[in-house]
Coordinates of C-alpha atoms and ligand atoms in Angstrom, one line a residue:
M20 CA 125.9 95.7 113.8
V21 CA 122.2 95.1 114.3
A22 CA 120.3 98.0 115.9
Q23 CA 118.2 97.2 118.9
T24 CA 114.4 97.2 118.5
I25 CA 113.0 100.4 119.9
P26 CA 111.0 99.5 123.0
V27 CA 107.3 100.3 123.1
K28 CA 105.8 102.1 126.0
T29 CA 102.6 100.8 127.6
F30 CA 99.4 101.7 125.8
D31 CA 95.7 101.7 125.7
L32 CA 94.6 100.8 122.1
V33 CA 90.9 101.2 121.3
I34 CA 89.8 99.4 118.1
F35 CA 86.6 100.8 116.7
G36 CA 85.2 98.0 114.6
G37 CA 87.1 95.5 116.7
T38 CA 84.8 92.7 115.7
G39 CA 85.2 93.3 111.9
D40 CA 87.0 91.4 109.3
L41 CA 90.2 93.5 109.4
A42 CA 90.4 93.1 113.2
R43 CA 90.0 89.4 112.9
R44 CA 92.4 88.8 110.1
K45 CA 95.1 91.4 110.7
I46 CA 94.9 93.6 113.8
L47 CA 94.3 91.1 116.6
P48 CA 96.7 88.4 115.1
G49 CA 99.3 91.1 114.6
L50 CA 99.1 92.4 118.2
F51 CA 99.2 88.8 119.4
R52 CA 102.4 88.1 117.4
R53 CA 104.0 91.2 118.8
M54 CA 103.2 90.1 122.3
C55 CA 104.7 86.7 121.6
A56 CA 107.9 88.5 120.3
G57 CA 108.1 90.2 123.6
Q58 CA 107.3 93.6 122.2
M59 CA 104.0 94.4 123.8
P60 CA 104.3 95.6 127.4
A61 CA 102.7 93.3 129.9
D62 CA 100.2 95.9 131.1
A63 CA 99.1 97.1 127.6
R64 CA 95.3 97.1 127.0
I65 CA 93.3 96.5 123.9
I66 CA 89.7 97.5 123.9
A67 CA 87.4 96.7 121.0
A68 CA 84.4 99.1 120.6
A69 CA 81.7 98.0 118.2
R70 CA 78.0 97.5 117.7
S71 CA 78.2 93.8 118.2
D72 CA 76.4 92.2 121.1
L73 CA 79.4 90.9 123.0
D74 CA 80.9 91.2 126.4
D75 CA 84.5 90.9 127.5
A76 CA 84.3 87.1 127.5
G77 CA 82.6 87.0 124.1
F78 CA 85.2 89.2 122.6
R79 CA 88.0 87.2 124.0
Q80 CA 86.5 84.1 122.4
F81 CA 86.4 86.1 119.1
A82 CA 90.1 86.9 119.5
R83 CA 91.0 83.3 120.3
D84 CA 89.2 82.1 117.1
A85 CA 91.1 84.9 115.2
I86 CA 94.4 83.7 116.5
T87 CA 93.6 80.0 115.9
E88 CA 92.6 80.8 112.3
H89 CA 95.3 83.3 111.4
V90 CA 98.4 82.7 113.4
K91 CA 100.0 79.5 112.2
D92 CA 103.5 80.4 113.4
S93 CA 103.0 81.3 117.0
Q94 CA 105.9 81.3 119.4
C95 CA 103.4 81.3 122.2
D96 CA 101.9 78.3 124.1
E97 CA 98.5 78.3 125.7
S98 CA 99.6 80.4 128.6
G99 CA 100.8 83.1 126.1
I100 CA 97.3 83.0 124.5
E101 CA 95.7 83.4 127.9
R102 CA 98.0 86.4 128.7
F103 CA 97.0 88.1 125.5
L104 CA 93.3 87.5 126.0
A105 CA 93.6 88.9 129.5
S106 CA 94.7 92.2 128.0
L107 CA 91.4 92.4 125.9
A108 CA 88.1 94.1 126.8
F109 CA 85.0 95.0 124.9
E110 CA 82.8 98.0 124.9
H111 CA 79.4 97.9 123.2
L112 CA 78.9 101.2 121.4
D113 CA 77.2 102.7 118.4
I114 CA 79.3 105.4 117.0
F115 CA 76.3 107.5 116.1
E116 CA 74.8 107.3 119.6
D117 CA 76.0 109.2 122.7
S118 CA 75.8 106.3 125.1
G119 CA 78.8 104.1 125.8
W120 CA 81.5 106.8 125.3
K121 CA 81.8 107.8 129.0
K122 CA 82.1 104.1 129.9
L123 CA 84.8 103.8 127.3
K124 CA 86.6 106.8 128.7
G125 CA 86.5 105.2 132.1
R126 CA 88.5 102.2 130.7
L127 CA 91.3 104.5 129.6
R128 CA 94.3 105.2 131.9
E129 CA 96.0 108.5 132.5
G130 CA 99.6 108.9 131.6
V131 CA 99.8 106.1 129.1
V132 CA 99.9 106.3 125.3
S133 CA 96.3 106.1 123.9
A134 CA 95.7 105.1 120.3
F135 CA 92.3 104.8 118.5
Y136 CA 92.2 102.6 115.5
F137 CA 89.3 103.5 113.1
S138 CA 88.7 100.0 111.7
V139 CA 85.2 100.8 110.4
G140 CA 83.9 102.1 107.1
P141 CA 85.2 105.6 106.1
S142 CA 81.8 107.3 106.5
L143 CA 82.2 106.8 110.3
F144 CA 85.7 108.4 110.5
G145 CA 84.6 112.0 111.0
E146 CA 81.9 111.0 113.6
I147 CA 84.4 109.0 115.7
A148 CA 86.8 111.9 115.7
R149 CA 84.0 114.3 116.9
K150 CA 82.8 111.9 119.6
L151 CA 86.3 111.3 120.9
T152 CA 86.7 115.1 121.3
K153 CA 83.2 115.7 122.6
F154 CA 83.5 113.1 125.4
G155 CA 87.0 114.1 126.2
L156 CA 88.7 110.7 125.5
T157 CA 91.8 112.2 124.0
T158 CA 94.9 114.2 125.0
D159 CA 97.5 116.0 122.9
D160 CA 99.5 112.8 122.9
S161 CA 96.6 110.6 121.6
R162 CA 96.9 109.1 118.1
I163 CA 94.2 108.0 115.6
V164 CA 94.8 105.4 113.0
V165 CA 92.7 105.7 109.8
E166 CA 92.1 102.9 107.4
K167 CA 91.8 103.1 103.7
P168 CA 90.1 104.3 101.5
F169 CA 91.0 107.9 102.3
G170 CA 88.4 109.6 100.2
R171 CA 87.2 108.6 96.7
D172 CA 88.4 111.8 95.0
K173 CA 90.2 115.0 95.9
A174 CA 87.1 116.8 97.2
S175 CA 86.1 114.0 99.6
A176 CA 89.8 113.6 100.8
V177 CA 90.0 117.3 101.5
A178 CA 86.7 117.1 103.4
L179 CA 87.8 114.1 105.4
N180 CA 91.2 115.8 106.2
A181 CA 89.3 118.9 107.4
E182 CA 87.0 116.8 109.6
L183 CA 89.9 115.0 111.3
K184 CA 92.0 118.1 111.6
N185 CA 89.1 119.8 113.4
C186 CA 89.8 117.4 116.2
F187 CA 93.5 116.4 115.8
D188 CA 96.8 117.7 114.8
E189 CA 98.5 116.2 111.7
H190 CA 101.1 114.6 114.0
Q191 CA 98.3 112.6 115.7
I192 CA 96.8 111.2 112.4
Y193 CA 98.2 107.9 111.1
R194 CA 96.8 107.2 107.6
I195 CA 97.5 103.5 106.9
D196 CA 98.8 102.2 103.6
H197 CA 99.8 98.7 104.7
Y198 CA 102.2 98.4 101.7
L199 CA 104.5 100.8 103.5
G200 CA 104.7 98.4 106.4
K201 CA 106.1 95.6 104.2
E202 CA 109.6 94.5 105.0
T203 CA 110.8 94.7 101.4
V204 CA 109.4 98.2 100.9
Q205 CA 111.6 99.4 103.8
N206 CA 114.4 97.4 102.3
L207 CA 114.0 99.4 99.1
M208 CA 115.0 102.5 101.2
A209 CA 117.8 100.5 102.9
I210 CA 119.1 99.3 99.5
R211 CA 119.0 102.7 97.9
F212 CA 120.3 104.8 100.8
G213 CA 122.4 102.3 102.8
N214 CA 124.7 101.3 99.9
A215 CA 126.9 103.5 97.7
L216 CA 126.5 101.0 94.9
F217 CA 123.0 101.8 93.6
E218 CA 122.3 105.5 94.1
P219 CA 124.8 106.8 91.4
L220 CA 123.0 104.5 88.9
W221 CA 119.5 105.4 90.1
N222 CA 118.5 107.9 87.4
A223 CA 117.5 108.3 83.8
Q224 CA 121.1 108.0 82.6
H225 CA 121.3 104.4 83.7
V226 CA 117.8 103.2 84.3
D227 CA 115.9 102.3 81.1
H228 CA 112.5 102.0 82.9
V229 CA 110.7 100.8 86.0
Q230 CA 107.8 98.4 86.2
I231 CA 105.6 98.2 89.2
T232 CA 103.1 95.3 89.2
V233 CA 100.5 94.3 91.8
A234 CA 98.7 91.3 90.4
E235 CA 96.1 89.1 92.0
S236 CA 94.7 85.8 90.8
I237 CA 91.5 86.0 92.7
G238 CA 88.5 88.1 91.4
V239 CA 86.3 90.4 93.4
D240 CA 84.0 87.6 94.5
G241 CA 82.0 88.5 97.5
R242 CA 83.3 92.1 97.5
G243 CA 81.7 93.0 94.2
A244 CA 79.2 95.6 95.4
Y245 CA 82.0 97.5 97.4
Y246 CA 84.6 97.2 94.6
N247 CA 82.2 98.3 91.9
K248 CA 82.1 101.8 93.5
S249 CA 85.9 101.9 93.6
G250 CA 87.8 100.1 90.9
A251 CA 91.5 99.4 90.5
M252 CA 92.5 103.0 90.1
R253 CA 91.0 104.1 93.4
D254 CA 91.5 100.9 95.3
M255 CA 95.2 100.2 94.3
V256 CA 96.8 102.9 92.1
Q257 CA 96.0 106.0 94.1
N258 CA 97.5 104.6 97.3
H259 CA 99.6 101.4 97.0
L260 CA 101.1 101.7 93.6
M261 CA 101.8 105.5 93.9
Q262 CA 103.5 104.9 97.3
L263 CA 105.8 102.3 95.7
L264 CA 106.5 104.7 92.8
C265 CA 107.3 107.5 95.3
L266 CA 109.7 105.4 97.3
T267 CA 111.4 104.3 94.1
A268 CA 111.6 107.7 92.5
M269 CA 112.2 110.1 95.4
E270 CA 115.4 112.0 96.2
P271 CA 117.4 110.9 99.2
P272 CA 115.8 112.4 102.2
S273 CA 118.2 114.2 104.6
K274 CA 117.4 111.7 107.3
Y275 CA 115.1 108.7 107.8
G276 CA 112.3 110.6 109.5
A277 CA 108.6 111.2 109.0
D278 CA 108.6 114.6 107.5
S279 CA 111.9 114.3 105.5
V280 CA 110.6 111.1 103.8
R281 CA 107.1 112.4 103.2
D282 CA 108.4 115.7 101.8
E283 CA 110.4 113.8 99.2
K284 CA 107.4 111.6 98.3
L285 CA 105.2 114.6 97.9
K286 CA 107.7 116.1 95.5
V287 CA 107.5 113.0 93.3
I288 CA 103.7 113.1 93.2
K289 CA 103.8 116.7 92.2
A290 CA 106.3 116.0 89.5
L291 CA 104.0 113.3 87.8
E292 CA 102.9 114.4 84.3
P293 CA 99.2 114.1 83.5
V294 CA 98.5 110.8 81.8
S295 CA 97.1 111.0 78.3
T296 CA 94.4 108.4 77.3
L297 CA 97.0 106.8 75.0
N298 CA 99.0 105.9 78.1
V299 CA 96.4 104.2 80.2
V300 CA 94.6 100.9 79.7
R301 CA 91.8 99.6 81.8
G302 CA 90.1 96.2 81.7
Q303 CA 87.5 93.9 83.1
Y304 CA 88.0 90.2 83.5
L305 CA 85.8 87.8 81.6
G306 CA 84.3 84.5 82.9
D307 CA 85.4 81.1 81.9
D308 CA 84.0 77.6 82.2
G309 CA 81.2 78.4 84.6
E310 CA 83.5 80.9 86.5
A311 CA 81.9 84.3 87.0
S312 CA 83.1 87.3 85.1
Y313 CA 83.7 90.8 86.7
L314 CA 80.2 91.8 85.5
D315 CA 78.7 88.8 87.3
H316 CA 80.6 89.5 90.5
S317 CA 79.8 93.2 90.5
G318 CA 76.1 92.5 90.2
D319 CA 75.8 95.2 87.5
P320 CA 75.8 94.0 83.9
Q321 CA 76.4 97.6 82.7
S322 CA 79.3 98.3 85.1
R323 CA 82.3 100.3 83.7
T324 CA 84.4 99.8 86.8
E325 CA 87.9 98.6 86.0
S326 CA 89.3 95.4 87.6
F327 CA 92.6 96.1 85.7
V328 CA 94.6 99.2 84.9
A329 CA 98.0 99.8 83.3
L330 CA 99.7 103.1 82.9
K331 CA 102.8 104.7 81.5
V332 CA 103.8 107.4 83.9
N333 CA 106.5 110.1 83.4
V334 CA 108.2 111.8 86.4
A335 CA 109.1 115.2 85.1
N336 CA 112.3 116.1 86.9
W337 CA 116.0 116.0 86.3
R338 CA 116.5 112.5 87.7
W339 CA 113.8 110.8 85.7
A340 CA 113.1 112.7 82.5
G341 CA 113.0 110.1 79.7
T342 CA 112.7 107.1 82.0
P343 CA 109.1 105.9 82.1
F344 CA 107.5 104.1 85.1
Y345 CA 105.0 101.5 84.0
L346 CA 102.3 100.6 86.6
R347 CA 99.8 97.8 86.3
T348 CA 97.5 96.1 88.8
G349 CA 94.6 93.8 88.3
K350 CA 92.4 91.0 89.6
R351 CA 92.0 87.5 88.1
L352 CA 95.5 87.6 86.5
R353 CA 97.8 84.6 86.0
G354 CA 99.3 84.8 89.5
R355 CA 99.6 86.7 92.8
M356 CA 102.6 88.9 92.4
S357 CA 103.7 92.3 93.7
E358 CA 107.1 93.7 92.6
I359 CA 109.1 96.7 91.6
A360 CA 111.5 96.0 88.8
V361 CA 114.2 98.6 88.0
V362 CA 115.4 97.7 84.5
F363 CA 118.9 99.1 83.9
K364 CA 120.1 100.1 80.4
D365 CA 121.9 97.6 78.2
P366 CA 125.7 97.8 78.2
P367 CA 126.6 100.4 75.5
H368 CA 128.7 98.0 73.4
S369 CA 129.3 94.3 73.4
I370 CA 132.8 92.9 73.2
F371 CA 131.4 89.4 72.9
E372 CA 130.7 87.8 69.6
G373 CA 127.8 85.5 68.9
E374 CA 124.2 85.2 69.6
F375 CA 124.1 86.6 73.1
D376 CA 121.4 89.1 73.5
R377 CA 122.7 91.9 75.6
R378 CA 120.3 92.6 78.3
G379 CA 120.5 95.1 81.1
N380 CA 120.6 94.2 84.8
V381 CA 117.3 94.1 86.5
L382 CA 116.9 94.8 90.2
V383 CA 113.6 93.2 91.4
I384 CA 112.1 94.2 94.8
R385 CA 109.6 91.4 95.4
L386 CA 106.8 92.2 97.9
Q387 CA 104.9 89.0 97.4
P388 CA 105.2 86.0 97.3
D389 CA 108.5 85.3 99.0
E390 CA 109.6 88.9 99.9
G391 CA 113.1 89.5 98.7
I392 CA 115.4 91.3 96.4
T393 CA 117.1 89.9 93.2
L394 CA 119.6 91.4 90.9
R395 CA 119.9 89.8 87.5
V396 CA 123.5 89.8 86.3
T397 CA 125.3 88.5 83.2
I398 CA 128.0 85.9 83.8
K399 CA 130.0 83.4 81.8
E400 CA 128.3 80.1 81.3
P401 CA 130.5 77.6 83.3
G402 CA 132.7 75.1 81.5
P403 CA 134.8 74.9 78.4
G404 CA 133.5 75.7 74.8
G405 CA 134.3 79.3 74.4
M406 CA 133.0 82.5 75.9
R407 CA 129.3 81.9 76.3
L408 CA 127.2 84.2 78.5
T409 CA 124.2 83.6 80.6
E410 CA 122.1 85.4 83.1
V411 CA 121.7 84.5 86.7
P412 CA 120.0 86.1 89.7
L413 CA 121.9 87.3 92.7
D414 CA 119.2 86.4 95.1
M415 CA 118.5 87.7 98.6
T416 CA 115.4 86.0 99.7
F417 CA 115.3 87.2 103.3
A418 CA 114.0 84.0 104.8
E419 CA 117.0 82.1 103.4
A420 CA 119.7 84.8 103.9
L421 CA 118.8 85.7 107.4
G422 CA 117.9 82.2 108.6
D423 CA 117.1 82.0 112.3
K424 CA 117.4 85.7 112.8
I425 CA 113.8 86.0 111.5
A426 CA 111.5 83.1 112.3
Y427 CA 109.0 84.9 110.1
L428 CA 108.7 88.3 108.5
P429 CA 106.3 90.4 110.6
D430 CA 103.1 91.3 108.9
A431 CA 102.8 94.9 107.8
Y432 CA 100.1 95.6 110.3
E433 CA 102.2 94.4 113.2
R434 CA 104.9 96.8 112.4
L435 CA 102.6 99.7 111.7
I436 CA 100.6 99.4 114.9
M437 CA 103.8 99.4 116.9
D438 CA 105.0 102.5 115.0
V439 CA 101.8 104.2 116.0
I440 CA 102.5 103.4 119.7
R441 CA 106.1 104.6 119.2
G442 CA 104.9 107.8 117.6
D443 CA 106.7 107.2 114.3
Q444 CA 104.8 108.5 111.3
T445 CA 107.5 107.7 108.7
L446 CA 105.5 104.8 107.2
F447 CA 102.1 106.6 107.2
M448 CA 100.7 109.0 104.6
R449 CA 100.5 112.7 105.3
G450 CA 97.3 114.6 104.5
D451 CA 98.9 116.7 101.7
E452 CA 100.3 113.5 100.1
V453 CA 96.9 111.9 99.9
E454 CA 95.4 115.0 98.4
A455 CA 98.1 115.4 95.8
A456 CA 97.7 111.8 94.8
W457 CA 94.0 112.4 94.2
D458 CA 94.9 115.5 92.2
W459 CA 96.8 113.3 89.8
V460 CA 94.3 110.5 89.7
D461 CA 91.0 112.4 89.4
P462 CA 91.5 113.7 85.8
I463 CA 92.2 110.1 84.7
I464 CA 88.9 108.8 86.2
A465 CA 87.0 111.9 84.9
G466 CA 88.3 111.2 81.4
W467 CA 86.9 107.7 81.6
T468 CA 83.5 108.9 82.8
E469 CA 83.3 111.6 80.1
S470 CA 84.3 109.3 77.3
G471 CA 81.8 106.6 78.4
V472 CA 84.2 104.0 76.9
R473 CA 83.9 100.5 78.4
P474 CA 86.9 98.8 79.9
L475 CA 88.5 96.2 77.7
P476 CA 87.7 92.6 78.4
Y477 CA 90.5 90.2 79.3
D478 CA 90.8 86.5 79.8
P479 CA 90.9 85.2 83.4
L480 CA 94.3 84.0 84.5
G481 CA 96.2 85.9 81.8
S482 CA 98.2 89.1 81.7
G483 CA 95.4 91.6 81.2
P484 CA 94.1 93.2 78.0
E485 CA 96.2 93.0 74.9
D486 CA 96.5 96.8 74.8
S487 CA 98.4 96.7 78.1
L488 CA 101.1 94.6 76.4
M489 CA 101.1 97.2 73.5
L490 CA 101.7 100.0 76.0
L491 CA 105.3 98.6 76.4
H492 CA 105.7 97.0 73.0
R493 CA 105.3 100.3 71.2
D494 CA 108.3 101.6 73.3
G495 CA 110.3 98.4 72.4
R496 CA 109.8 97.0 75.9
R497 CA 107.9 94.2 77.5
W498 CA 106.2 93.4 80.8
R499 CA 107.9 91.0 83.1
E500 CA 106.0 87.7 83.2
I501 CA 103.3 87.2 85.8
K502 CA 104.1 83.7 87.1
P503 CA 101.3 81.4 88.2
Ligands
NAD30 P1 83.6 95.0 108.6 O1 82.3 95.4 108.0 O2 84.0 93.5 108.6 O3 83.6 95.4 110.2 C1 83.0 96.7 110.6 C2 83.1 96.8 112.1 O4 82.6 98.1 112.4 C3 82.3 95.8 112.9 O5 83.0 95.6 114.1 C4 81.1 96.6 113.2 O6 80.4 96.2 114.5 C5 81.6 98.0 113.4 N1 80.6 99.0 113.2 C6 80.0 99.3 112.0 N2 79.1 100.4 112.2 C7 79.3 100.7 113.5 C8 78.7 101.7 114.3 N3 77.7 102.6 113.8 N4 79.0 101.8 115.6 C9 79.9 101.0 116.1 N5 80.5 100.0 115.4 C10 80.2 99.9 114.1 O7 84.7 95.9 108.0 P2 86.3 95.5 107.8 O8 86.5 94.7 106.6 O9 86.9 95.1 109.1 O10 86.9 97.0 107.4 C11 87.1 98.0 108.3 C12 87.8 99.2 107.7 O11 89.1 98.7 107.2 C13 87.2 99.7 106.4 O12 87.4 101.1 106.3 C14 87.9 99.0 105.3 O13 87.8 99.7 104.1 C15 89.3 98.9 105.8 N6 90.1 97.8 105.3 C16 89.7 96.5 105.4 C17 90.5 95.5 104.9 C18 90.1 94.1 105.1 O14 90.9 93.2 104.6 N7 89.0 93.7 105.7 C19 91.7 95.8 104.2 C20 92.0 97.2 104.1 C21 91.2 98.1 104.6

């Protein structure tokens, strides 16, 4: 039986920074797609607030361009686009100034859900929260959505949490990690807790190790100056990779609900052992044939910021003791690939003679490209000629398996924004989770700073530094291939 989609009440959504890159590429196209799917109430209103010199008509043109550029699979015709544009408005406002806020308040309706999306740089988050309270734009039912990065270390995350909590309760704060909005990530929970098959095997007794890879083929290009202050550890590991690790490693929550799921994720973060320098590799991509290197892109020839990091992580609890989690993420690698691979142990004994190399089953949860789940199993090679074994994937590529039921997989942002309106925080990070993640990450970064050692160079379009391969080789394991 397929559960019905939970309807969304009407809402006023204010997007601070509504003329920025994120609004253009993700937020506005996502809202438009939800409207086309019949999920946005007809009287919902979206108000962009930004410094840009626009009026309502100018912002509607901005949104039309965003849709034309970023929505290729629209179920809407021109009248649908017009309907969406009619729900949009623009308010010129500088967050640091006092003018504009009363007018913005005048645009909000009483008795409807109000949500405020902070799609601006993190240095403005606290100020927006203060102004919203000062000018009385919020009620106890209002929600705020906060973009990444949430701090750059534990101290700044604690300070930011304190600033937001001065004005809002935790149940009103939605910290976005868009990886949690991906269909496959939620499917990881469905697979684990909706089937009796996997959970009994989901432990150190049966799982040899877990690999989590988020690889990109592009470099930092135009974002060099921003990225250089962050690096792969802050930009990817502290949030996205740790969230994936938590969902893979956590105990079954008592129910699928915001606090039950987040309590279990927090326990995983707290169970992570500190990582020794031997178990972490960081790198910087080189240039090639006139292509810029990381140092060229960053604009700082002395930069020690890592564009690649690989780690061996131990989760110190009964379920996972002895089963390492290997994490790696990097830019300018051989391909664009995000996946979690749960590698099960080899069968304890082979009854088959011959060359066949016994290999454990692998469950691969693929986030991109082609979201889907594959289980590698051993079968008999078809035909006569004796008992020969081979490996095949049991494949569940969602687009194929579900056919017309899903014309497309909703983008993570679409789902997450609708969850904000519904008041469901399950797929958002709680304040204590974020702080605990920094607690674990900070000493690793501090170790790099103290040692002064440079990241290792690696060739563009490869698999990262040689030492990252060694991280697994010395344990008798190997990374899964990053495909072009
Ligand atoms: P951007 O620089 O493209 O846009 C910033 C927006 O904020 C603009 O609309 C600008 O007018 C507005 N703004 C800036 N200062 C203002 C002020 N004082 N008063 C009023 N408005 C002001 O930034 P972006 O790329 O859209 O990113 C927004 C946030 O989302 C950032 O926190 C970023 O880290 C995060 N984020 C962005 C992406 C992405 O793909 N762009 C991805 C993940 C997270």
